Short mmCIF file of C-alpha atoms in Angstrom, two decimals:
data_model
loop_
_atom_site.label_atom_id
_atom_site.label_comp_id
_atom_site.label_asym_id
_atom_site.label_seq_id
_atom_site.Cartn_x
_atom_site.Cartn_y
_atom_site.Cartn_z
CA LYS A 1 0.02 0.00 0.03
CA ILE A 2 2.82 2.45 0.79
CA TYR A 3 4.40 1.62 -2.55
CA ARG A 4 1.08 2.37 -4.32
CA LYS A 5 0.78 5.75 -2.73
CA ILE A 6 4.30 6.70 -3.65
CA PHE A 7 3.80 5.50 -7.28
CA VAL A 8 0.54 7.22 -7.87
CA ALA A 9 1.94 10.68 -7.70
CA PRO A 10 0.21 13.78 -9.16
CA THR A 11 0.19 13.80 -12.92
CA MET A 12 1.72 17.28 -13.22
CA PHE A 13 4.76 16.21 -11.15
CA GLY A 14 5.58 13.50 -13.72
CA ALA A 15 5.04 15.98 -16.56
CA VAL A 16 7.49 18.42 -15.14
CA VAL A 17 10.24 15.88 -14.46
CA GLY A 18 9.83 14.15 -17.86
CA ALA A 19 9.12 17.13 -19.97
CA THR A 20 9.31 15.32 -23.26
CA ASP A 21 6.35 13.24 -22.13
CA ALA A 22 4.13 16.16 -21.08
CA ASN A 23 0.86 15.91 -22.89
CA LEU A 24 -0.95 19.10 -21.87
CA ALA A 25 -4.48 19.84 -22.87
CA VAL A 26 -5.07 22.62 -25.48
CA ASP A 27 -7.52 25.16 -24.32
CA ASP A 28 -10.66 25.71 -26.49
CA ALA A 29 -9.88 29.37 -26.82
CA ILE A 30 -6.65 28.45 -28.78
CA LYS A 31 -8.66 26.25 -31.13
CA THR A 32 -11.35 28.90 -31.78
CA ALA A 33 -8.63 31.55 -32.42
CA VAL A 34 -6.64 29.50 -34.85
CA LEU A 35 -9.42 27.73 -36.75
CA GLU A 36 -12.11 30.37 -36.78
CA ASP A 37 -10.93 33.85 -35.83
CA LYS A 38 -7.62 33.47 -37.69
CA PRO A 39 -5.72 36.48 -36.37
CA ARG A 40 -2.18 37.15 -37.52
CA ALA A 41 -0.58 35.69 -34.40
CA VAL A 42 -1.68 33.61 -31.29
CA LYS A 43 0.46 33.50 -28.24
CA VAL A 44 0.37 30.23 -26.28
CA ILE A 45 1.66 29.76 -22.78
CA VAL A 46 2.12 26.78 -20.42
CA VAL A 47 0.19 26.81 -17.12
CA PRO A 48 1.61 23.93 -15.08
CA GLU A 49 -1.00 24.30 -12.27
CA GLU A 50 -3.89 23.65 -14.65
CA GLU A 51 -1.89 21.26 -16.94
CA LYS A 52 -3.03 23.23 -19.93
CA LEU A 53 -1.84 25.33 -22.83
CA LEU A 54 -3.73 28.63 -22.68
CA LEU A 55 -4.27 31.54 -25.05
CA ALA A 56 -2.27 34.58 -23.70
CA LYS A 57 -2.79 37.05 -26.50
CA SER A 58 -3.62 37.39 -30.20
CA LEU A 59 -2.49 40.02 -32.67
CA PRO A 60 -4.57 41.28 -35.57
CA GLU A 61 -3.28 41.21 -39.13
CA THR A 62 -1.83 44.40 -40.77
CA GLU A 63 -0.82 45.18 -44.31
CA SER A 64 2.77 44.23 -43.58
CA LEU A 65 3.90 40.81 -42.34
CA ALA A 66 7.30 42.31 -41.43
CA ASP A 67 5.55 44.74 -39.09
CA ASP A 68 3.46 41.97 -37.56
CA PHE A 69 6.75 40.08 -36.68
CA LYS A 70 7.97 43.16 -34.84
CA ALA A 71 4.66 43.28 -33.00
CA VAL A 72 5.28 39.63 -31.95
CA ALA A 73 8.60 40.57 -30.40
CA GLY A 74 6.63 43.19 -28.41
CA ILE A 75 4.48 40.71 -26.64
CA LEU A 76 7.33 38.39 -25.52
CA ASP A 77 8.34 38.19 -21.88
CA GLU A 78 12.05 37.90 -21.12
CA THR A 79 11.41 35.43 -18.22
CA LEU A 80 8.45 33.37 -19.66
CA PRO A 81 8.83 30.85 -22.46
CA CYS A 82 5.99 30.56 -25.00
CA LEU A 83 4.95 29.49 -28.45
CA VAL A 84 3.58 32.05 -31.01
CA LEU A 85 1.70 30.79 -34.03
CA VAL A 86 2.06 33.30 -36.84
CA ARG A 87 -0.20 32.97 -39.96
CA LEU A 88 2.06 33.57 -43.08
CA LYS A 89 -0.77 34.00 -45.57
CA GLY A 90 -2.31 37.50 -45.52
CA GLY A 91 -3.14 40.20 -47.97
CA GLU A 92 -1.40 40.72 -51.33
CA GLY A 93 2.11 42.00 -51.52
CA GLU A 94 3.83 42.66 -48.16
CA GLY A 95 1.04 40.99 -46.24
CA SER A 96 2.17 37.41 -47.00
CA ALA A 97 5.39 35.52 -46.87
CA PRO A 98 6.91 34.52 -50.35
CA GLY A 99 5.09 31.44 -51.58
CA ALA A 100 3.00 31.02 -48.50
CA GLU A 101 -0.40 29.17 -48.72
CA GLU A 102 -3.53 29.34 -46.56
CA ASN A 103 -2.45 26.64 -44.04
CA ASP A 104 1.21 27.78 -43.69
CA TYR A 105 2.14 28.95 -40.12
CA ALA A 106 5.32 29.93 -38.46
CA MET A 107 5.80 28.48 -34.91
CA VAL A 108 8.06 30.92 -33.06
CA ALA A 109 9.44 29.04 -30.13
CA TRP A 110 10.50 31.69 -27.60
CA THR A 111 13.05 30.34 -25.06
CA PRO A 112 14.71 33.07 -23.11
CA SER A 113 17.78 32.20 -21.03
CA LEU A 114 16.34 33.68 -17.79
CA ALA A 115 13.26 31.43 -17.81
CA PRO A 116 13.13 28.53 -15.40
CA VAL A 117 14.40 25.24 -16.85
CA LYS A 118 11.30 23.24 -16.10
CA LEU A 119 9.09 25.79 -17.93
CA ARG A 120 11.41 25.73 -20.97
CA MET A 121 11.23 21.92 -21.05
CA LEU A 122 7.43 21.98 -20.86
CA CYS A 123 7.21 24.55 -23.59
CA ALA A 124 9.52 22.63 -25.86
CA SER A 125 7.57 19.40 -25.42
CA SER A 126 4.32 21.26 -26.27
CA ARG A 127 5.31 21.90 -29.96
CA LYS A 128 4.27 18.37 -30.88
CA THR A 129 1.13 18.72 -28.92
CA LEU A 130 0.05 21.79 -31.00
CA GLN A 131 1.13 20.11 -34.27
CA ALA A 132 -0.95 17.09 -33.37
CA GLU A 133 -3.98 19.25 -32.51
CA PHE A 134 -3.86 21.13 -35.80
CA LYS A 135 -2.95 18.38 -38.23
CA ASP A 136 -4.21 20.31 -41.26
CA LEU A 137 -1.74 23.20 -40.74
CA ARG A 138 1.89 23.21 -41.89
CA PHE A 139 4.25 24.62 -39.29
CA LYS A 140 7.78 25.72 -39.70
CA GLU A 141 9.53 25.91 -36.29
CA TYR A 142 11.75 29.00 -35.58
CA ASN A 143 13.73 28.84 -32.36
CA VAL A 144 14.67 32.21 -30.83
CA SER A 145 16.21 33.31 -27.47
CA GLU A 146 16.83 37.05 -28.27
CA LEU A 147 14.27 39.68 -29.07
CA ASP A 148 16.23 41.01 -31.95
CA GLU A 149 15.92 37.66 -33.75
CA VAL A 150 12.17 37.97 -34.03
CA THR A 151 12.11 39.57 -37.51
CA LEU A 152 10.64 38.40 -40.94
CA PRO A 153 14.03 38.48 -42.80
CA GLN A 154 15.73 36.31 -40.12
CA TYR A 155 12.79 33.91 -40.06
CA ILE A 156 12.87 33.43 -43.83
CA ASP A 157 16.67 32.98 -43.91
CA ALA A 158 16.56 30.39 -41.02
CA THR A 159 13.71 28.31 -42.48
CA ARG A 160 14.48 28.37 -46.17
CA ALA A 161 15.67 25.17 -47.89
CA LEU A 162 19.55 25.16 -48.07
CA THR A 163 21.25 24.78 -51.39
CA GLU A 164 24.39 22.61 -51.80
CA SER A 165 26.54 25.69 -51.67
CA ASP A 166 24.83 27.02 -48.55
CA ARG A 167 25.26 23.71 -46.84
CA HIS A 168 28.97 23.61 -47.67
CA ALA A 169 29.51 27.22 -46.58
CA ALA A 170 28.19 26.23 -43.15
CA MET A 171 30.50 23.21 -42.78
CA THR A 172 33.94 23.12 -41.35
CA GLY A 173 36.93 21.95 -43.37
CA GLN A 174 36.93 18.65 -41.57
CA GLU A 175 33.28 18.06 -42.31
CA LEU A 176 33.81 18.93 -46.01
CA GLU A 177 36.65 16.45 -46.24
CA ALA A 178 34.65 13.72 -44.52
CA GLU A 179 31.77 14.24 -46.93
CA ALA A 180 34.13 14.08 -49.93
CA VAL A 181 35.58 10.79 -48.71
CA LYS A 182 32.06 9.43 -48.14
CA MET A 183 30.94 10.39 -51.71
CA ARG A 184 34.09 8.77 -53.23
CA CYS A 185 33.42 5.59 -51.31
CA ALA A 186 29.87 5.50 -52.43
CA LYS A 187 30.97 6.03 -55.97
CA GLU A 188 33.55 3.20 -55.86
CA GLN A 189 31.02 0.88 -54.29
CA GLY A 190 28.64 1.58 -57.07
CA THR A 191 31.20 0.21 -59.57
CA GLN A 192 32.10 -2.86 -57.47
CA PRO A 193 30.65 -6.31 -58.12
CA LYS A 194 27.36 -6.70 -56.40
CA MET A 195 28.31 -9.84 -54.54
CA LEU A 196 31.59 -11.23 -53.18
CA ALA A 197 33.36 -13.81 -55.19
CA GLY A 198 32.46 -17.39 -54.15
CA LEU A 199 29.00 -16.58 -52.82
CA VAL A 200 27.08 -16.21 -56.12
CA ALA A 201 28.40 -16.81 -59.66
CA LEU A 202 28.18 -13.45 -61.27
CA GLN A 203 27.09 -13.56 -64.94
CA ILE A 204 29.21 -11.57 -67.43
CA GLN A 205 27.49 -9.92 -70.39
CA VAL A 206 29.21 -10.89 -73.67
CA GLN A 207 29.67 -8.16 -76.22
CA ALA A 208 29.56 -8.80 -79.96
CA SER A 209 33.26 -7.98 -80.27
CA PHE A 210 34.10 -10.99 -78.12
CA GLU A 211 31.91 -13.28 -80.07
CA GLU A 212 33.55 -12.18 -83.30
CA ALA A 213 37.07 -12.56 -81.84
CA LEU A 214 36.31 -15.98 -80.49
CA GLY A 215 35.06 -17.03 -83.87
CA ARG A 216 38.28 -16.06 -85.51
CA LEU A 217 40.28 -17.86 -82.85
CA LEU A 218 38.52 -21.17 -83.53
CA THR A 219 38.75 -20.92 -87.32
CA GLU A 220 42.10 -19.25 -88.00
CA GLU A 221 45.57 -20.62 -87.07
CA GLY A 222 47.81 -18.66 -84.70
CA ARG A 223 45.20 -16.31 -83.24
CA ALA A 224 44.94 -15.07 -79.66
CA VAL A 225 42.05 -13.11 -78.08
CA LEU A 226 42.62 -10.35 -75.60
CA ALA A 227 39.46 -10.00 -73.50
CA ARG A 228 38.64 -7.14 -71.13
CA LEU A 229 35.92 -6.09 -68.67
CA ALA A 230 34.01 -3.32 -70.39
CA GLY A 231 30.82 -1.40 -70.06
CA SER A 232 29.68 1.40 -67.71
CA SER A 233 29.79 -1.00 -64.75
CA GLY A 234 32.54 -3.14 -65.85
CA GLU A 235 30.35 -6.27 -66.10
CA GLU A 236 30.61 -6.79 -69.87
CA LEU A 237 33.27 -8.83 -71.77
CA SER A 238 34.82 -7.31 -74.84
CA GLY A 239 37.32 -9.01 -77.16
CA GLU A 240 39.92 -8.23 -79.79
CA VAL A 241 42.24 -10.43 -81.85
CA MET A 242 45.90 -9.79 -81.29
CA GLU A 243 47.82 -8.81 -84.43
CA GLU A 244 50.79 -11.19 -83.85
CA GLN A 245 50.75 -14.89 -84.63
CA ILE A 246 50.53 -16.52 -81.24
CA THR A 247 49.92 -20.06 -80.14
CA LEU A 248 52.12 -20.45 -77.07
CA PRO A 249 52.23 -18.40 -73.76
CA SER A 250 55.89 -17.39 -74.14
CA GLN A 251 54.98 -15.46 -77.29
CA LEU A 252 52.89 -13.16 -75.16
CA ARG A 253 55.88 -11.73 -73.32
CA GLY A 254 56.10 -8.02 -73.65
CA ARG A 255 52.74 -7.85 -75.47
CA LEU A 256 50.32 -7.67 -72.49
CA PRO A 257 49.32 -4.44 -70.68
CA ASN A 258 51.51 -3.57 -67.65
CA GLU A 259 48.76 -2.13 -65.44
CA ASP A 260 45.46 -3.53 -66.77
CA PRO A 261 44.17 -6.93 -65.76
CA CYS A 262 42.61 -8.91 -68.60
CA TYR A 263 42.02 -12.42 -69.98
CA VAL A 264 43.94 -14.07 -72.91
CA LEU A 265 42.65 -16.99 -74.86
CA LEU A 266 44.97 -19.17 -76.89
CA ARG A 267 44.51 -22.26 -79.07
CA PRO A 268 47.81 -24.23 -78.74
CA ASN A 269 46.28 -27.27 -80.51
CA GLU A 270 43.01 -28.53 -81.96
CA ALA A 271 41.96 -30.32 -78.81
CA HIS A 272 42.66 -27.65 -76.17
CA CYS A 273 42.23 -23.89 -75.50
CA LEU A 274 44.15 -22.01 -72.81
CA LEU A 275 42.56 -19.23 -70.78
CA ILE A 276 45.21 -17.07 -68.96
CA SER A 277 44.02 -14.60 -66.27
CA TRP A 278 46.62 -11.76 -66.61
CA LEU A 279 46.89 -9.99 -63.20
CA PRO A 280 50.00 -7.73 -63.53
CA GLU A 281 51.79 -6.80 -60.32
CA PHE A 282 51.41 -3.00 -60.90
CA ALA A 283 47.62 -3.13 -61.51
CA ALA A 284 45.24 -1.62 -58.98
CA PRO A 285 44.09 -4.25 -56.39
CA LYS A 286 40.43 -3.32 -57.04
CA ASN A 287 40.76 -4.12 -60.76
CA LYS A 288 42.57 -7.40 -60.09
CA MET A 289 39.85 -8.45 -57.65
CA LYS A 290 37.18 -7.62 -60.14
CA CYS A 291 38.89 -9.65 -62.82
CA SER A 292 39.15 -12.63 -60.49
CA THR A 293 35.55 -12.24 -59.42
CA PHE A 294 34.16 -12.66 -62.97
CA LYS A 295 36.60 -15.42 -63.89
CA ALA A 296 34.08 -18.24 -63.11
CA SER A 297 31.46 -16.66 -65.42
CA VAL A 298 33.99 -16.20 -68.15
CA VAL A 299 35.00 -19.84 -67.89
CA ASP A 300 31.27 -20.99 -68.12
CA THR A 301 30.83 -18.70 -71.12
CA LEU A 302 33.83 -20.26 -72.96
CA ARG A 303 32.88 -23.86 -72.19
CA GLN A 304 29.50 -23.31 -73.68
CA ARG A 305 31.09 -22.09 -76.93
CA LEU A 306 34.11 -24.40 -77.23
CA GLY A 307 32.24 -27.59 -77.91
CA ASP A 308 34.40 -30.68 -77.52
CA ARG A 309 37.58 -28.72 -76.93
CA LYS A 310 38.96 -28.80 -73.30
CA LEU A 311 39.66 -25.50 -71.57
CA LEU A 312 42.91 -25.13 -69.67
CA LEU A 313 43.28 -22.47 -67.01
CA ALA A 314 46.20 -20.47 -65.79
CA GLU A 315 46.80 -17.32 -63.72
CA VAL A 316 49.93 -15.18 -64.45
CA SER A 317 51.19 -11.94 -62.93
CA CYS A 318 54.54 -11.28 -64.71
CA ASN A 319 56.18 -11.99 -68.14
CA ASP A 320 58.66 -14.37 -66.68
CA ASP A 321 55.80 -16.71 -65.65
CA LEU A 322 54.47 -16.99 -69.26
CA GLU A 323 55.95 -20.48 -69.89
CA ASP A 324 54.98 -22.74 -72.70
CA ASP A 325 54.23 -25.64 -70.26
CA LEU A 326 51.09 -23.80 -69.31
CA ALA A 327 49.55 -24.99 -72.48
CA ASP A 328 50.45 -28.68 -71.68
CA PRO A 329 47.34 -30.73 -70.98
CA PRO A 330 47.23 -32.28 -67.48
CA ALA A 331 48.69 -35.86 -67.23
CA GLU A 332 46.10 -38.61 -67.12
CA GLN A 333 45.90 -40.19 -63.74
CA PRO A 334 46.92 -43.94 -63.56
CA ALA A 335 44.14 -46.41 -62.95
CA GLY A 336 45.84 -47.56 -59.70
CA ASP A 337 45.82 -44.07 -58.31
CA ALA A 338 42.15 -43.59 -59.33
CA THR A 339 41.31 -46.75 -57.48
CA ALA A 340 43.10 -45.55 -54.44
CA VAL A 341 41.22 -42.28 -54.49
CA GLU A 342 37.91 -44.04 -54.70
CA ALA A 343 38.78 -46.43 -51.90
CA THR A 344 39.59 -43.55 -49.55
CA PRO A 345 36.57 -43.12 -47.16
CA ALA A 346 35.02 -39.69 -47.26
CA PRO A 347 35.58 -37.64 -44.04
CA SER A 348 32.81 -37.99 -41.62
CA GLY A 349 31.25 -35.26 -39.57
CA PRO A 350 29.16 -32.25 -40.38
CA LYS A 351 29.06 -30.88 -43.97
CA PRO A 352 29.16 -27.17 -44.67
CA PRO A 353 25.93 -25.61 -46.01
CA PRO A 354 25.65 -24.59 -49.66
CA GLY A 355 27.88 -21.54 -50.43
CA ALA A 356 30.10 -22.15 -47.29
CA MET A 357 33.65 -23.30 -47.24
CA ALA A 358 34.87 -26.15 -45.08
CA LEU A 359 37.79 -25.15 -42.74
CA PRO A 360 40.92 -27.28 -42.80
CA GLY A 361 40.59 -30.35 -40.67
CA MET A 362 36.79 -30.21 -40.58
CA GLY A 363 35.27 -33.68 -40.18
CA LYS A 364 38.44 -35.46 -38.98
CA LYS A 365 38.34 -37.14 -35.57
CA PRO A 366 41.29 -36.82 -33.24
CA PRO A 367 42.77 -39.95 -31.61
CA PRO A 368 41.64 -40.94 -28.08
CA GLY A 369 42.96 -38.44 -25.52
CA ALA A 370 44.00 -35.80 -28.14
CA VAL A 371 42.52 -32.43 -28.94
CA ALA A 372 41.68 -31.64 -32.57
CA MET A 373 43.51 -28.61 -33.92
CA PRO A 374 42.24 -26.88 -37.18
CA GLY A 375 44.15 -28.14 -40.13
CA MET A 376 46.30 -30.54 -38.04
CA GLY A 377 45.35 -33.59 -40.09
CA ASP A 378 46.15 -31.95 -43.43
CA MET A 379 49.46 -30.57 -42.07
CA LEU A 380 50.63 -33.92 -40.80
CA LYS A 381 49.65 -35.56 -44.04
CA LYS A 382 51.58 -33.03 -46.12
CA THR A 383 54.58 -33.31 -43.90
CA THR A 384 54.63 -37.06 -44.21
CA GLU A 385 54.27 -36.93 -48.06
CA VAL A 386 57.09 -34.37 -48.37
CA LYS A 387 59.32 -36.47 -46.18
CA LYS A 388 58.55 -39.59 -48.18
CA VAL A 389 59.24 -38.00 -51.49
CA SER A 390 62.49 -36.50 -50.23
CA GLU A 391 63.71 -39.92 -49.06
CA GLU A 392 62.80 -41.53 -52.35
CA GLU A 393 64.43 -38.87 -54.45
CA THR A 394 67.74 -38.78 -52.51
CA PRO A 395 68.68 -42.31 -51.54
CA ALA A 396 72.35 -41.73 -52.25
CA ALA A 397 72.63 -38.86 -49.82
CA ALA A 398 71.47 -41.16 -46.97
CA SER A 399 74.30 -43.54 -47.39
CA PRO A 400 77.72 -42.20 -46.15
CA SER A 401 79.62 -44.97 -47.98
CA VAL A 402 78.43 -43.95 -51.41
CA PRO A 403 79.12 -40.29 -52.18
CA ALA A 404 76.34 -38.48 -54.11
CA PRO A 405 77.38 -37.72 -57.74
CA GLU A 406 78.18 -34.08 -58.34
CA THR A 407 75.87 -32.40 -60.90
CA ALA A 408 77.12 -29.38 -62.67
CA ALA A 409 74.88 -26.34 -62.72
CA PRO A 410 73.15 -25.81 -65.96
CA ALA A 411 75.00 -23.36 -68.10
CA LYS A 412 73.11 -20.08 -68.94
CA PRO A 413 72.49 -19.84 -72.72
CA ALA A 414 74.84 -17.44 -74.42
CA VAL A 415 73.54 -14.02 -75.17
CA GLY A 416 73.63 -13.19 -78.87
CA GLU A 417 74.89 -10.05 -80.53
CA VAL A 418 75.78 -7.04 -78.36
CA LEU A 419 73.58 -4.06 -79.09
CA THR A 420 73.42 -0.46 -77.96
CA LEU A 421 70.69 1.01 -75.71
CA ALA A 422 69.10 2.86 -78.67
CA GLN A 423 68.92 -0.33 -80.72
CA LEU A 424 67.32 -2.20 -77.83
CA GLN A 425 64.77 0.53 -77.45
CA ASP A 426 63.74 0.31 -81.15
CA LYS A 427 61.29 -2.53 -81.52
CA ALA A 428 61.92 -2.88 -85.18
CA VAL A 429 65.63 -3.42 -84.64
CA TRP A 430 65.63 -5.82 -81.77
CA GLU A 431 62.73 -7.95 -83.12
CA ALA A 432 64.62 -8.16 -86.57
CA LYS A 433 67.71 -9.52 -84.64
CA GLY A 434 65.62 -12.12 -82.70
CA VAL A 435 66.17 -10.58 -79.29
CA HIS A 436 63.84 -11.85 -76.54
CA ALA A 437 61.58 -9.06 -75.37
CA ALA A 438 62.10 -9.78 -71.67
CA GLU A 439 65.93 -10.12 -71.92
CA ARG A 440 66.93 -7.08 -73.92
CA GLU A 441 69.10 -5.65 -71.17
CA LEU A 442 71.43 -8.68 -71.39
CA HIS A 443 72.48 -7.68 -74.91
CA LEU A 444 74.14 -4.47 -73.59
CA SER A 445 77.88 -4.49 -73.29
CA ASP A 446 79.22 -4.74 -69.67
CA GLU A 447 80.40 -1.15 -69.89
CA GLU A 448 77.01 0.30 -71.13
CA PHE A 449 75.09 -1.97 -68.73
CA GLN A 450 77.15 -0.41 -65.86
CA THR A 451 76.45 3.13 -67.13
CA VAL A 452 72.72 2.57 -67.66
CA PHE A 453 71.85 0.56 -64.45
CA LYS A 454 74.71 1.72 -62.14
CA THR A 455 75.49 -1.91 -61.33
CA SER A 456 76.96 -4.98 -62.88
CA LYS A 457 74.92 -7.71 -64.66
CA ALA A 458 75.66 -10.16 -61.83
CA GLU A 459 74.48 -7.82 -59.10
CA PHE A 460 71.42 -6.83 -61.22
CA ALA A 461 70.33 -10.45 -61.44
CA LYS A 462 70.31 -10.57 -57.61
CA LEU A 463 67.73 -7.73 -57.31
CA PRO A 464 64.05 -8.48 -56.60
CA LYS A 465 62.03 -9.03 -59.79
CA TRP A 466 59.81 -5.93 -59.14
CA LYS A 467 62.96 -3.67 -58.86
CA ARG A 468 64.54 -5.16 -62.06
CA GLU A 469 61.26 -4.58 -63.99
CA LYS A 470 61.07 -1.00 -62.64
CA LEU A 471 64.58 -0.24 -63.70
CA LYS A 472 63.99 -1.71 -67.13
CA LYS A 473 60.78 0.32 -67.46
CA ASP A 474 62.69 3.50 -66.60
CA HIS A 475 64.90 2.89 -69.64
CA ASP A 476 62.21 1.72 -71.98
CA LEU A 477 63.41 -1.95 -71.84
CA PHE A 478 60.29 -3.51 -70.30
#
């Protein structure tokens, strides 16, 4: 019973403490003034003792809305907050606000700093009460705390819709920079693939240029097709036939773009076609990711058009990796190995749902007393296989009595004719002399090599591949 008496406190006490929940009654005089009498302005005050919003004063309409706003300032009390509803539609000319209609009102929220905090909170929460009472009217709120702010020009300036330039003028430099970054991110996201690779197979749209190039590849000897992602969103596949006669990957060295990922399709023989995903090291990561994302769709597209020909796949990032063995068909698995694979029991345990990827070691049971570690089974298996192969390949090294035969290091093929830097930069010259595109620098004399690269050929060969290619590119040898 004591708890009930404490809980059921006077309604107004709760309204003052929780001002945002104050739901005061609107006096009938306010309703009559706004809906029937329609003066220029209606002053509404909060009376906590009566739990009501009361009509304090109304102002008649004059020929000038600007003068009426000055009159509103004259009825405000510096210690008492209130709400003043100002009708914006009046007589012609200066009697109305620009573009105002019959139901347009300004709600001037007067909140002086000297007013009690509880009254200010009650007055602020009463704005929604008035808007809910007069649902057919359109209010624009205008918050003021100084009397010199109650003017028509300041009201129009404060409530007008901001243009883009106005909004930027009001922002700090840090806010402008943050907005620019957000817009760039949104723009980049709009050009990205709509789903992550591996979740859903994205379908590439094939352009007529790719269909034509593929037709020439299948009917003409020595043709290669260079395919790129095209279209406004980068989700279309274009194609062009390369001018050179190309049937093997090594013939592509020096002929592929240095910074643009693409696909290259070759026909090394009648039974096979080779698709190379070209992902150069200097390409933007975003472009390489997109090229890899659409690879599955490109492969499906090709298999539908190649008929009985088998499609070989390769992924290359530098010219040195364009080896001819990429075009070799995979060796057929011996029957014994196939039997062994079929005899191996499938791993037991839970299977991943469609679209998910099984973690290493998933489904393998640990021995009694042991704790399963992710990937532990695969790691031990690989270690055992590597050790077994190592022992089988080097039986002589294991026996101290029989010394292992010494094998001489393969000799590097001799470099042909010595050429000048200018000759090696002229494609017509070095191609006529049969110089390999990726090894042009080796045809420089030792003296000129030292002058150009500031190091010897031996030291140059020890540099990382990316640094060698950068130096060659600086001197037009890449």
